[in-house]
CSV table of C-alpha atoms in Angstrom, one decimal:
chain,number,residue,atom,x,y,z
A,1,MET,CA,-17.1,29.6,-9.1
A,2,ALA,CA,-14.1,26.9,-9.5
A,3,LYS,CA,-14.6,23.7,-7.4
A,4,TYR,CA,-11.4,21.9,-5.9
A,5,ILE,CA,-11.1,18.4,-4.1
A,6,LEU,CA,-8.6,18.0,-1.3
A,7,GLY,CA,-6.8,15.0,-0.8
A,8,ILE,CA,-4.7,14.0,2.1
A,9,ASP,CA,-2.2,11.1,2.0
A,10,GLN,CA,-0.9,10.1,5.4
A,11,SER,CA,2.1,8.0,4.6
A,12,THR,CA,4.7,6.2,6.7
A,13,GLN,CA,7.1,9.1,6.1
A,14,GLY,CA,5.0,11.9,6.1
A,15,THR,CA,1.6,13.5,5.3
A,16,LYS,CA,0.9,15.2,2.0
A,17,ALA,CA,-2.1,17.6,1.1
A,18,LEU,CA,-2.9,17.4,-2.6
A,19,LEU,CA,-5.4,19.9,-4.4
A,20,PHE,CA,-7.2,18.7,-7.4
A,21,ASP,CA,-9.2,20.8,-9.9
A,22,GLY,CA,-12.5,20.2,-11.5
A,23,ASP,CA,-11.2,18.1,-14.2
A,24,GLY,CA,-9.3,16.0,-11.7
A,25,LYS,CA,-5.7,17.4,-12.2
A,26,LEU,CA,-3.2,17.9,-9.6
A,27,VAL,CA,-2.5,21.6,-9.0
A,28,ALA,CA,-0.9,22.0,-6.0
A,29,ARG,CA,0.9,19.7,-3.2
A,30,ALA,CA,2.3,20.5,0.2
A,31,ASP,CA,4.4,17.8,2.7
A,32,LEU,CA,5.4,17.5,5.9
A,33,PRO,CA,7.4,14.9,7.4
A,34,HIS,CA,6.9,13.5,11.0
A,35,ARG,CA,9.3,11.5,13.2
A,36,GLN,CA,10.3,7.8,12.8
A,37,ILE,CA,10.6,6.9,16.2
A,38,VAL,CA,12.9,3.5,16.2
A,39,ASN,CA,14.1,2.0,19.5
A,40,GLU,CA,16.9,-0.5,20.1
A,41,LEU,CA,14.8,-3.5,19.3
A,42,GLY,CA,13.7,-2.0,15.8
A,43,TRP,CA,10.3,-1.3,16.8
A,44,VAL,CA,8.6,1.6,14.8
A,45,GLU,CA,6.4,4.1,15.9
A,46,HIS,CA,4.8,7.6,14.8
A,47,ASP,CA,3.5,10.2,17.3
A,48,PRO,CA,-0.4,10.4,16.2
A,49,GLU,CA,-0.9,13.7,17.9
A,50,GLU,CA,2.2,14.8,15.6
A,51,ILE,CA,0.2,13.2,12.4
A,52,TYR,CA,-2.7,15.3,13.2
A,53,ARG,CA,-1.1,18.6,13.7
A,54,ASN,CA,0.8,18.0,10.5
A,55,THR,CA,-2.3,17.2,8.7
A,56,ILE,CA,-4.0,20.6,9.7
A,57,GLN,CA,-0.8,22.6,8.9
A,58,VAL,CA,-0.3,20.8,5.7
A,59,VAL,CA,-3.7,21.9,4.3
A,60,ARG,CA,-2.9,25.4,5.4
A,61,ASN,CA,0.3,25.4,3.6
A,62,LEU,CA,-1.4,23.8,0.5
A,63,VAL,CA,-4.2,26.4,0.3
A,64,GLU,CA,-1.8,29.1,0.8
A,65,LYS,CA,0.7,27.9,-1.7
A,66,ALA,CA,-2.2,27.4,-4.3
A,67,GLY,CA,-3.4,30.6,-3.7
A,68,ILE,CA,-7.2,29.7,-4.2
A,69,ASP,CA,-10.2,30.8,-2.2
A,70,ARG,CA,-10.7,28.3,0.3
A,71,SER,CA,-14.5,28.3,0.0
A,72,GLU,CA,-13.9,26.6,-3.6
A,73,ILE,CA,-12.8,23.4,-1.7
A,74,VAL,CA,-15.9,21.0,-1.9
A,75,SER,CA,-14.8,17.8,0.0
A,76,LEU,CA,-11.9,15.6,0.9
A,77,GLY,CA,-10.7,12.3,0.5
A,78,ILE,CA,-8.0,10.6,2.8
A,79,SER,CA,-5.4,7.6,2.0
A,80,ASN,CA,-3.4,6.3,4.4
A,81,GLN,CA,-0.7,3.7,5.6
A,82,ARG,CA,-2.6,0.6,6.0
A,83,GLU,CA,-1.8,-1.7,8.7
A,84,SER,CA,-0.4,1.0,10.9
A,85,ALA,CA,-2.6,0.9,14.2
A,86,LEU,CA,-3.3,2.8,17.4
A,87,VAL,CA,-5.4,2.7,20.6
A,88,TRP,CA,-7.3,5.8,22.1
A,89,ASP,CA,-9.7,6.7,24.9
A,90,ARG,CA,-12.8,7.4,23.6
A,91,MET,CA,-14.0,9.5,26.4
A,92,THR,CA,-10.8,11.6,26.9
A,93,GLY,CA,-9.8,11.5,23.0
A,94,LYS,CA,-6.2,10.9,23.9
A,95,PRO,CA,-4.0,7.9,22.7
A,96,LEU,CA,-2.8,5.3,25.1
A,97,TYR,CA,0.3,5.0,23.1
A,98,ASN,CA,1.9,5.8,19.7
A,99,VAL,CA,1.0,4.5,16.4
A,100,ILE,CA,2.5,1.1,16.0
A,101,VAL,CA,3.8,1.3,12.2
A,102,TRP,CA,3.0,-1.5,9.6
A,103,GLN,CA,6.9,-2.5,9.6
A,104,CYS,CA,7.1,-3.2,13.3
A,105,ALA,CA,7.2,-6.9,14.0
A,106,ARG,CA,6.4,-6.5,17.9
A,107,GLY,CA,3.6,-8.6,17.5
A,108,GLN,CA,5.7,-11.8,16.4
A,109,GLN,CA,5.1,-13.5,19.8
A,110,ILE,CA,1.7,-12.8,20.1
A,111,CYS,CA,1.1,-14.3,16.7
A,112,GLU,CA,3.1,-17.4,17.5
A,113,ARG,CA,0.8,-18.1,20.6
A,114,ILE,CA,-2.5,-17.4,18.4
A,115,ALA,CA,-0.9,-20.0,16.0
A,116,GLN,CA,-0.1,-22.3,18.8
A,117,ASN,CA,-3.8,-22.3,19.8
A,118,GLY,CA,-4.7,-23.6,16.6
A,119,CYS,CA,-6.3,-20.4,14.9
A,120,GLU,CA,-4.2,-20.0,12.0
A,121,ALA,CA,-6.4,-21.8,9.6
A,122,MET,CA,-9.5,-19.8,10.9
A,123,ILE,CA,-7.8,-16.5,10.6
A,124,ARG,CA,-6.6,-17.1,6.9
A,125,GLU,CA,-10.1,-18.3,5.8
A,126,ARG,CA,-11.9,-15.2,7.3
A,127,SER,CA,-9.7,-12.6,7.0
A,128,GLY,CA,-7.9,-13.5,3.8
A,129,LEU,CA,-4.7,-12.8,5.3
A,130,GLN,CA,-1.7,-15.2,6.5
A,131,LEU,CA,-1.4,-14.7,10.5
A,132,SER,CA,1.4,-12.1,10.9
A,133,PRO,CA,2.4,-9.1,13.2
A,134,TYR,CA,2.5,-7.1,9.9
A,135,PHE,CA,-1.2,-6.5,10.2
A,136,SER,CA,-2.9,-4.3,12.8
A,137,ALA,CA,-4.6,-7.2,15.2
A,138,ALA,CA,-1.1,-8.2,16.5
A,139,LYS,CA,-0.2,-4.4,17.1
A,140,ILE,CA,-3.3,-3.7,18.8
A,141,ALA,CA,-3.2,-6.8,21.1
A,142,TRP,CA,0.4,-5.8,22.0
A,143,VAL,CA,-1.1,-2.5,23.2
A,144,LEU,CA,-3.8,-4.0,25.2
A,145,GLU,CA,-1.5,-6.6,26.7
A,146,ASN,CA,1.5,-4.1,27.3
A,147,VAL,CA,0.0,-0.3,28.0
A,148,LYS,CA,-1.3,0.6,31.4
A,149,ASP,CA,-5.1,0.6,31.6
A,150,ALA,CA,-5.4,-0.7,28.2
A,151,LYS,CA,-7.0,-4.1,28.9
A,152,ARG,CA,-9.6,-2.4,31.6
A,153,LEU,CA,-10.4,0.2,29.1
A,154,ASN,CA,-10.7,-2.3,26.3
A,155,GLU,CA,-13.3,-4.7,28.6
A,156,GLU,CA,-15.3,-1.6,29.4
A,157,GLY,CA,-15.5,-1.0,25.6
A,158,ARG,CA,-14.5,2.7,26.3
A,159,LEU,CA,-11.4,2.4,23.7
A,160,ALA,CA,-11.1,3.1,19.8
A,161,CYS,CA,-8.9,0.6,18.3
A,162,GLY,CA,-8.0,1.6,14.6
A,163,THR,CA,-5.9,2.3,11.4
A,164,VAL,CA,-4.5,5.8,10.9
A,165,ASP,CA,-7.6,6.8,8.5
A,166,SER,CA,-10.0,6.1,11.7
A,167,TRP,CA,-7.8,8.5,13.9
A,168,LEU,CA,-8.0,11.2,11.4
A,169,VAL,CA,-11.6,11.0,10.9
A,170,TYR,CA,-12.3,11.1,14.4
A,171,ARG,CA,-10.3,14.1,15.1
A,172,LEU,CA,-11.0,15.9,11.9
A,173,THR,CA,-14.7,15.7,13.1
A,174,GLY,CA,-14.2,16.7,16.6
A,175,GLY,CA,-14.8,13.2,17.9
A,176,LYS,CA,-18.1,12.8,16.2
A,177,GLN,CA,-17.0,10.2,13.9
A,178,PHE,CA,-15.3,7.0,14.7
A,179,ALA,CA,-15.3,5.1,11.4
A,180,THR,CA,-13.1,3.2,8.8
A,181,ASP,CA,-13.9,2.0,5.4
A,182,PHE,CA,-13.9,-1.5,3.8
A,183,SER,CA,-10.3,-1.4,2.4
A,184,ASN,CA,-8.8,-0.4,5.7
A,185,ALA,CA,-10.7,-3.0,7.6
A,186,SER,CA,-9.7,-5.7,5.4
A,187,ARG,CA,-6.0,-5.4,6.3
A,188,THR,CA,-6.7,-5.3,10.2
A,189,GLN,CA,-7.0,-9.2,10.6
A,190,LEU,CA,-10.1,-8.8,12.3
A,191,PHE,CA,-12.7,-8.3,9.6
A,192,ASN,CA,-14.4,-11.0,8.0
A,193,ILE,CA,-14.1,-10.6,4.0
A,194,ARG,CA,-16.7,-13.0,3.3
A,195,THR,CA,-19.4,-11.6,5.9
A,196,LEU,CA,-18.3,-7.9,5.4
A,197,SER,CA,-18.3,-7.7,9.0
A,198,TRP,CA,-16.1,-7.6,12.1
A,199,ASP,CA,-15.6,-11.3,13.3
A,200,SER,CA,-16.0,-12.1,16.8
A,201,ASP,CA,-13.9,-15.1,17.0
A,202,LEU,CA,-10.9,-13.2,15.0
A,203,CYS,CA,-11.4,-10.6,17.8
A,204,ASN,CA,-11.5,-12.8,20.7
A,205,ALA,CA,-8.4,-14.7,18.9
A,206,PHE,CA,-6.4,-11.4,19.5
A,207,GLY,CA,-8.5,-10.2,22.7
A,208,VAL,CA,-9.8,-7.3,20.9
A,209,ASN,CA,-13.4,-6.1,22.0
A,210,GLN,CA,-15.5,-5.5,19.3
A,211,ALA,CA,-17.3,-2.8,20.8
A,212,CYS,CA,-14.0,-1.1,20.4
A,213,LEU,CA,-13.8,-0.9,16.6
A,214,ALA,CA,-14.9,1.6,14.2
A,215,GLU,CA,-18.1,1.5,11.9
A,216,VAL,CA,-17.1,0.4,8.4
A,217,ARG,CA,-18.8,2.5,5.7
A,218,ASP,CA,-18.4,2.3,1.9
A,219,SER,CA,-15.0,3.9,1.0
A,220,ASN,CA,-17.3,6.9,-0.7
A,221,GLY,CA,-19.6,7.0,2.5
A,222,ASP,CA,-20.2,9.8,4.8
A,223,PHE,CA,-17.5,10.6,7.3
A,224,GLY,CA,-18.7,13.5,8.8
A,225,GLU,CA,-17.6,17.1,8.2
A,226,THR,CA,-14.4,19.2,8.7
A,227,ASP,CA,-13.5,22.9,8.7
A,228,PHE,CA,-9.7,22.0,9.8
A,229,GLU,CA,-9.9,23.7,13.3
A,230,GLY,CA,-11.7,26.8,11.6
A,231,PHE,CA,-9.1,27.3,8.9
A,232,LEU,CA,-12.4,26.8,6.5
A,233,ASP,CA,-15.1,29.3,6.6
A,234,ALA,CA,-17.5,26.2,6.3
A,235,PRO,CA,-17.1,22.7,7.0
A,236,ILE,CA,-16.5,20.3,4.0
A,237,PRO,CA,-17.9,16.7,3.6
A,238,ILE,CA,-15.2,13.6,3.9
A,239,ARG,CA,-16.5,11.6,1.3
A,240,GLY,CA,-13.4,9.4,0.5
A,241,VAL,CA,-11.4,7.0,2.5
A,242,LEU,CA,-9.1,4.5,1.0
A,243,GLY,CA,-5.7,2.5,2.2
A,244,ASP,CA,-2.8,3.9,0.1
A,245,SER,CA,-2.2,0.8,-2.1
A,246,HIS,CA,-6.4,0.7,-2.6
A,247,GLY,CA,-6.1,4.4,-3.6
A,248,ALA,CA,-3.5,3.7,-6.2
A,249,LEU,CA,-5.6,1.1,-7.6
A,250,PHE,CA,-8.5,3.3,-7.8
A,251,GLY,CA,-6.5,6.0,-9.1
A,252,GLN,CA,-4.9,4.0,-11.7
A,253,GLY,CA,-8.6,3.5,-13.1
A,254,CYS,CA,-8.2,-0.5,-12.1
A,255,LEU,CA,-12.2,-0.6,-11.5
A,256,GLU,CA,-13.1,-3.9,-13.3
A,257,LYS,CA,-12.1,-7.6,-12.9
A,258,GLY,CA,-8.6,-8.4,-14.0
A,259,MET,CA,-7.3,-5.0,-14.0
A,260,ILE,CA,-4.0,-4.7,-12.2
A,261,LYS,CA,-1.4,-2.2,-11.0
A,262,ALA,CA,2.1,-2.4,-9.4
A,263,THR,CA,3.7,0.0,-7.5
A,264,TYR,CA,7.1,0.3,-7.6
A,265,GLY,CA,8.9,2.0,-4.5
A,266,THR,CA,11.4,0.8,-1.9
A,267,GLY,CA,9.6,-2.6,-2.2
A,268,SER,CA,6.5,-3.0,-4.4
A,269,SER,CA,2.7,-3.5,-3.9
A,270,ILE,CA,1.0,-5.4,-6.7
A,271,MET,CA,-2.7,-5.4,-6.7
A,272,MET,CA,-5.4,-7.1,-8.9
A,273,ASN,CA,-9.2,-6.4,-9.0
A,274,ILE,CA,-10.8,-9.8,-8.8
A,275,GLY,CA,-14.5,-8.4,-9.0
A,276,GLU,CA,-17.3,-9.0,-6.6
A,277,GLU,CA,-16.4,-12.5,-5.3
A,278,PRO,CA,-13.3,-13.5,-3.3
A,279,VAL,CA,-10.6,-15.7,-4.5
A,280,PHE,CA,-8.3,-17.5,-2.3
A,281,SER,CA,-4.9,-18.5,-3.3
A,282,ASP,CA,-2.0,-20.8,-1.9
A,283,GLN,CA,0.4,-19.5,-4.2
A,284,GLY,CA,1.7,-16.8,-1.6
A,285,ILE,CA,-0.7,-14.0,-2.4
A,286,VAL,CA,-3.3,-12.6,-0.4
A,287,THR,CA,-7.0,-11.8,-0.7
A,288,SER,CA,-8.3,-8.3,0.6
A,289,LEU,CA,-11.3,-5.9,-0.2
A,290,ALA,CA,-10.3,-3.3,-2.8
A,291,TRP,CA,-13.3,-1.1,-1.5
A,292,SER,CA,-17.1,-0.5,-1.3
A,293,VAL,CA,-18.4,2.1,-3.5
A,294,ASN,CA,-22.3,2.7,-3.4
A,295,GLY,CA,-22.7,-0.4,-1.6
A,296,LYS,CA,-20.9,-2.5,-4.2
A,297,VAL,CA,-17.9,-4.3,-3.0
A,298,ASN,CA,-14.8,-5.6,-5.1
A,299,TYR,CA,-12.2,-7.9,-4.1
A,300,VAL,CA,-8.3,-8.0,-4.7
A,301,LEU,CA,-5.5,-10.3,-4.6
A,302,GLU,CA,-2.2,-8.5,-3.6
A,303,GLY,CA,1.7,-9.7,-3.1
A,304,ASN,CA,4.3,-7.4,-1.5
A,305,ILE,CA,7.8,-7.4,-2.6
A,306,ASN,CA,10.5,-6.0,-0.2
A,307,TYR,CA,13.2,-5.2,-2.6
A,308,THR,CA,12.6,-3.4,-6.0
A,309,GLY,CA,13.6,0.3,-5.6
A,310,ALA,CA,15.8,-0.4,-2.5
A,311,VAL,CA,17.8,-2.8,-5.2
A,312,ILE,CA,19.1,0.5,-6.9
A,313,THR,CA,19.9,2.0,-3.6
A,314,TRP,CA,22.2,-1.0,-2.8
A,315,LEU,CA,23.8,-0.4,-6.4
A,316,LYS,CA,24.6,3.1,-5.3
A,317,ASP,CA,25.5,3.3,-1.4
A,318,ASP,CA,26.9,-0.2,-0.8
A,319,LEU,CA,28.6,-1.3,-4.0
A,320,LYS,CA,29.1,2.5,-5.5
A,321,LEU,CA,28.7,1.2,-8.7
A,322,ILE,CA,26.5,4.3,-9.9
A,323,SER,CA,26.3,7.7,-8.2
A,324,GLY,CA,22.6,7.8,-9.1
A,325,ALA,CA,19.6,6.0,-10.2
A,326,SER,CA,19.6,8.0,-13.5
A,327,GLU,CA,22.7,6.3,-14.7
A,328,THR,CA,21.0,2.7,-14.6
A,329,GLU,CA,19.2,2.8,-17.7
A,330,ALA,CA,22.2,3.8,-20.2
A,331,LEU,CA,24.0,1.1,-18.4
A,332,ALA,CA,21.8,-1.4,-18.8
A,333,LYS,CA,21.2,-0.8,-22.3
A,334,SER,CA,25.0,-1.2,-22.9
A,335,ALA,CA,25.3,-4.5,-21.1
A,336,ASN,CA,26.4,-7.9,-23.1
A,337,PRO,CA,23.3,-9.2,-24.4
A,338,ALA,CA,24.6,-12.8,-24.2
A,339,ASP,CA,25.4,-12.2,-20.3
A,340,GLN,CA,23.2,-14.3,-18.1
A,341,THR,CA,23.8,-12.7,-14.5
A,342,TYR,CA,21.0,-12.9,-12.1
A,343,LEU,CA,20.8,-11.1,-8.8
A,344,VAL,CA,18.2,-12.5,-6.3
A,345,PRO,CA,17.6,-9.7,-4.1
A,346,ALA,CA,16.7,-11.7,-0.7
A,347,PHE,CA,18.6,-9.1,1.4
A,348,THR,CA,15.8,-9.9,4.2
A,349,GLY,CA,14.7,-13.0,2.9
A,350,LEU,CA,12.2,-13.3,0.0
A,351,GLY,CA,8.4,-11.8,0.2
A,352,ALA,CA,5.6,-13.0,-2.3
A,353,PRO,CA,5.1,-15.6,-3.6
A,354,TYR,CA,7.8,-17.4,-1.9
A,355,TRP,CA,7.7,-16.2,1.7
A,356,ASP,CA,11.1,-17.4,3.1
A,357,SER,CA,12.5,-15.1,5.4
A,358,ASN,CA,15.5,-17.1,6.0
A,359,ALA,CA,16.8,-16.6,2.2
A,360,THR,CA,19.9,-14.7,1.5
A,361,ALA,CA,20.8,-12.8,-1.9
A,362,ILE,CA,22.8,-14.4,-4.4
A,363,ILE,CA,24.3,-13.1,-7.7
A,364,SER,CA,24.7,-16.2,-10.2
A,365,GLY,CA,25.6,-16.7,-13.8
A,366,ILE,CA,28.6,-14.6,-13.5
A,367,THR,CA,31.7,-15.1,-16.2
A,368,ARG,CA,35.1,-13.4,-16.8
A,369,LYS,CA,33.0,-10.8,-19.2
A,370,THR,CA,30.5,-9.7,-16.5
A,371,GLY,CA,31.3,-6.1,-15.6
A,372,ARG,CA,29.4,-3.0,-14.1
A,373,ALA,CA,26.8,-2.7,-16.7
A,374,GLU,CA,25.9,-6.4,-16.6
A,375,LEU,CA,25.4,-6.3,-12.7
A,376,VAL,CA,23.5,-3.0,-13.1
A,377,ARG,CA,21.2,-4.7,-15.9
A,378,ALA,CA,20.7,-7.8,-13.2
A,379,ALA,CA,19.5,-5.5,-10.6
A,380,LEU,CA,16.9,-3.9,-12.9
A,381,ASP,CA,15.9,-7.1,-14.3
A,382,CYS,CA,15.3,-8.7,-10.9
A,383,ILE,CA,12.7,-5.8,-10.2
A,384,ALA,CA,10.8,-6.9,-13.1
A,385,TYR,CA,11.3,-10.8,-12.4
A,386,GLN,CA,9.7,-10.4,-9.0
A,387,ILE,CA,6.9,-8.8,-10.2
A,388,THR,CA,6.4,-11.2,-13.1
A,389,ASP,CA,6.2,-13.8,-10.1
A,390,ILE,CA,3.3,-12.3,-8.8
A,391,VAL,CA,1.4,-11.1,-11.9
A,392,THR,CA,1.7,-14.9,-12.9
A,393,ALA,CA,0.4,-16.0,-9.6
A,394,MET,CA,-2.7,-13.9,-9.8
A,395,ARG,CA,-3.3,-15.1,-13.3
A,396,GLU,CA,-3.3,-18.6,-12.3
A,397,ALA,CA,-5.5,-18.0,-9.2
A,398,SER,CA,-8.1,-16.0,-10.9
A,399,ASN,CA,-8.3,-17.4,-14.2
A,400,ALA,CA,-8.8,-13.6,-15.2
A,401,LYS,CA,-7.3,-12.1,-18.7
A,402,ILE,CA,-4.8,-9.7,-18.0
A,403,THR,CA,-4.4,-7.3,-20.9
A,404,GLU,CA,-2.1,-4.7,-19.2
A,405,LEU,CA,-0.4,-3.8,-16.2
A,406,ARG,CA,-0.5,-0.1,-15.1
A,407,VAL,CA,2.5,1.1,-13.0
A,408,ASP,CA,3.4,3.9,-10.9
A,409,GLY,CA,6.2,4.9,-8.5
A,410,GLY,CA,9.8,6.5,-9.4
A,411,PRO,CA,11.4,3.5,-10.9
A,412,THR,CA,8.9,3.7,-13.8
A,413,LYS,CA,10.9,6.6,-15.1
A,414,ASN,CA,13.4,3.9,-16.6
A,415,LYS,CA,12.7,2.8,-19.9
A,416,TYR,CA,14.7,0.0,-20.1
A,417,LEU,CA,13.0,-1.5,-16.9
A,418,MET,CA,9.7,-0.5,-18.5
A,419,GLN,CA,10.4,-2.3,-21.6
A,420,PHE,CA,11.7,-5.1,-19.9
A,421,GLN,CA,9.0,-5.6,-17.8
A,422,SER,CA,6.5,-5.5,-20.5
A,423,ASP,CA,8.7,-8.2,-22.4
A,424,LEU,CA,8.7,-10.7,-19.7
A,425,LEU,CA,4.7,-10.4,-19.2
A,426,GLY,CA,4.1,-10.2,-22.7
A,427,ILE,CA,1.3,-7.5,-22.2
A,428,THR,CA,1.5,-3.5,-22.6
A,429,VAL,CA,2.6,-1.5,-19.6
A,430,ARG,CA,1.0,1.7,-19.1
A,431,ILE,CA,2.3,4.5,-17.0
A,432,PRO,CA,0.4,7.5,-15.9
A,433,ASP,CA,1.4,11.5,-16.6
A,434,THR,CA,0.5,12.1,-13.0
A,435,GLU,CA,2.2,11.0,-9.6
A,436,GLU,CA,0.7,10.8,-6.2
A,437,LEU,CA,-1.7,8.0,-7.2
A,438,SER,CA,-2.8,6.9,-3.6
A,439,GLY,CA,-4.2,10.4,-2.8
A,440,LEU,CA,-5.4,10.9,-6.2
A,441,GLY,CA,-7.7,7.8,-5.6
A,442,ALA,CA,-9.1,8.8,-2.4
A,443,ALA,CA,-9.6,12.3,-4.0
A,444,TYR,CA,-11.2,11.0,-6.7
A,445,VAL,CA,-13.5,9.0,-4.7
A,446,ALA,CA,-14.8,12.1,-2.9
A,447,GLY,CA,-15.1,13.9,-6.3
A,448,LEU,CA,-17.4,11.3,-7.5
A,449,ALA,CA,-19.3,10.9,-4.3
A,450,THR,CA,-20.1,14.8,-4.3
A,451,GLY,CA,-20.7,15.1,-8.1
A,452,VAL,CA,-17.5,17.3,-8.8
A,453,TYR,CA,-16.4,14.5,-11.3
A,454,THR,CA,-18.1,12.0,-13.4
A,455,TRP,CA,-16.7,8.4,-14.1
A,456,ASP,CA,-15.0,9.7,-17.4
A,457,VAL,CA,-12.5,11.5,-15.2
A,458,PHE,CA,-10.1,8.5,-15.8
A,459,GLU,CA,-10.3,8.7,-19.2
A,460,ARG,CA,-8.8,12.0,-19.4
A,461,MET,CA,-5.1,10.7,-17.6
A,462,LYS,CA,-2.8,10.5,-20.1
A,463,ARG,CA,-0.5,7.4,-20.1
A,464,THR,CA,2.9,6.4,-21.7
A,465,SER,CA,2.8,2.6,-23.0
A,466,PHE,CA,5.7,0.0,-23.5
A,467,ILE,CA,4.6,-2.8,-26.0
A,468,PRO,CA,6.2,-6.1,-25.8
A,469,GLU,CA,9.0,-6.7,-28.4
A,470,MET,CA,10.7,-9.8,-27.2
A,471,ASP,CA,10.2,-13.1,-28.7
A,472,GLU,CA,8.6,-16.0,-26.8
A,473,THR,CA,11.4,-18.2,-27.0
A,474,MET,CA,13.9,-15.6,-25.3
A,475,ARG,CA,11.2,-14.7,-22.8
A,476,THR,CA,10.7,-18.2,-21.7
A,477,GLU,CA,14.4,-18.7,-21.6
A,478,LYS,CA,15.0,-15.6,-19.6
A,479,TYR,CA,12.3,-16.4,-17.0
A,480,GLU,CA,13.3,-19.9,-16.6
A,481,GLY,CA,16.7,-18.9,-15.8
A,482,TRP,CA,15.6,-16.4,-13.1
A,483,LYS,CA,13.4,-19.4,-11.7
A,484,LYS,CA,16.6,-21.4,-11.4
A,485,ALA,CA,18.4,-18.6,-9.9
A,486,VAL,CA,15.5,-18.3,-7.1
A,487,GLU,CA,15.8,-22.2,-6.3
A,488,GLN,CA,19.1,-21.8,-5.2
A,489,VAL,CA,18.1,-19.5,-2.2
A,490,LEU,CA,15.1,-21.6,-1.3
A,491,PRO,CA,15.2,-24.6,1.0
A,492,LYS,CA,15.7,-27.8,-0.9
């Protein structure tokens, strides 16, 4: 009988169900979007009940699309939008409020108040994260302070405060399991990544009753069973849970210290496996847990960039220089090699490693000969420069030898960009032949846990490689030009 592993990737825009065969190959996919609830203040929410309904439906759609015998599905892995958080009543199973999405900064005043109380350094030291409304804790605190009955139920320990993975596990198991994994816990700002436990001082800083937080389990631990409300003839085990970026790191096979991946999306997440001991850096990158598998924890350094693929959208929608992303490769290759135009895409400030929310974008180095092709090339180049900034900071912080960068996401189809990225870093850039790395990573964890896969499943993944071709002098000259351009938008 054939064996399949089911992956659910619950992301910001929607929910995907992914079916992987016994060799780890993606054989079918189904998607459903959910509403983006945005108010006049720019607060971003999702309906948790809609997310759960879509999860059930997308699995049905997937199995019907694939035409497989549903009894051949062996186990389930879940990846999820990470810092997004919600609160529900464990007695009724009903959410008190919508999911507050990672993009939502409504907790800013809560963070400012906590900083005034002198807790900022303690939070960074214990959680590995800079105090910010980006993470789950301030979002949960906002619910506790602003939603009817939330404060009372929190004090009674009756609430469930968690990330979206814990909500799905809770609902899929009929309320029998309230659990999360180490990767998601490490992004809440309530988890001590040194002691590997919820931290009472962190919880007190945000007003969260520790009794209301999920049990933290290995990423390949036992998260109960589900039959998707009777759709399957028999329940299957949930044996993989990972935050989406962690899932991509695992799916890329970055299992050893010094291995690093970059996801090129609207923005970018760069994540480096730093092994079994944490490394803390003051260079604008944060420390989290990669995962815990079979009781063994790995840590990561991570940096996030606001504008990478979104720069291409800006070229198309705002400047009207291109009609689609597919045009950029040929234009960049046709640009004048001597042109020294730089674009610093600080449209909403600069993310890691600079963290300057007041910075504004600039284009520098323009001459009379600068034209459309040169501007397009500068836009592509700035993606590679920003990722180089973070990889360089990680290399310095970790003292790890980085030999290659594994990449995924839509912009990796651009051969000019991938070659330039390899040239700037002076290392090989490798692109897998499959997409959906987040859901793949969670499914691989589940497949390994249930014996469907062995660790050589990663060796079956085919990759395209780009090797450095640029000489050291030119590489240094170009990167120094970028740093000078960035200095123009940073405070003196």
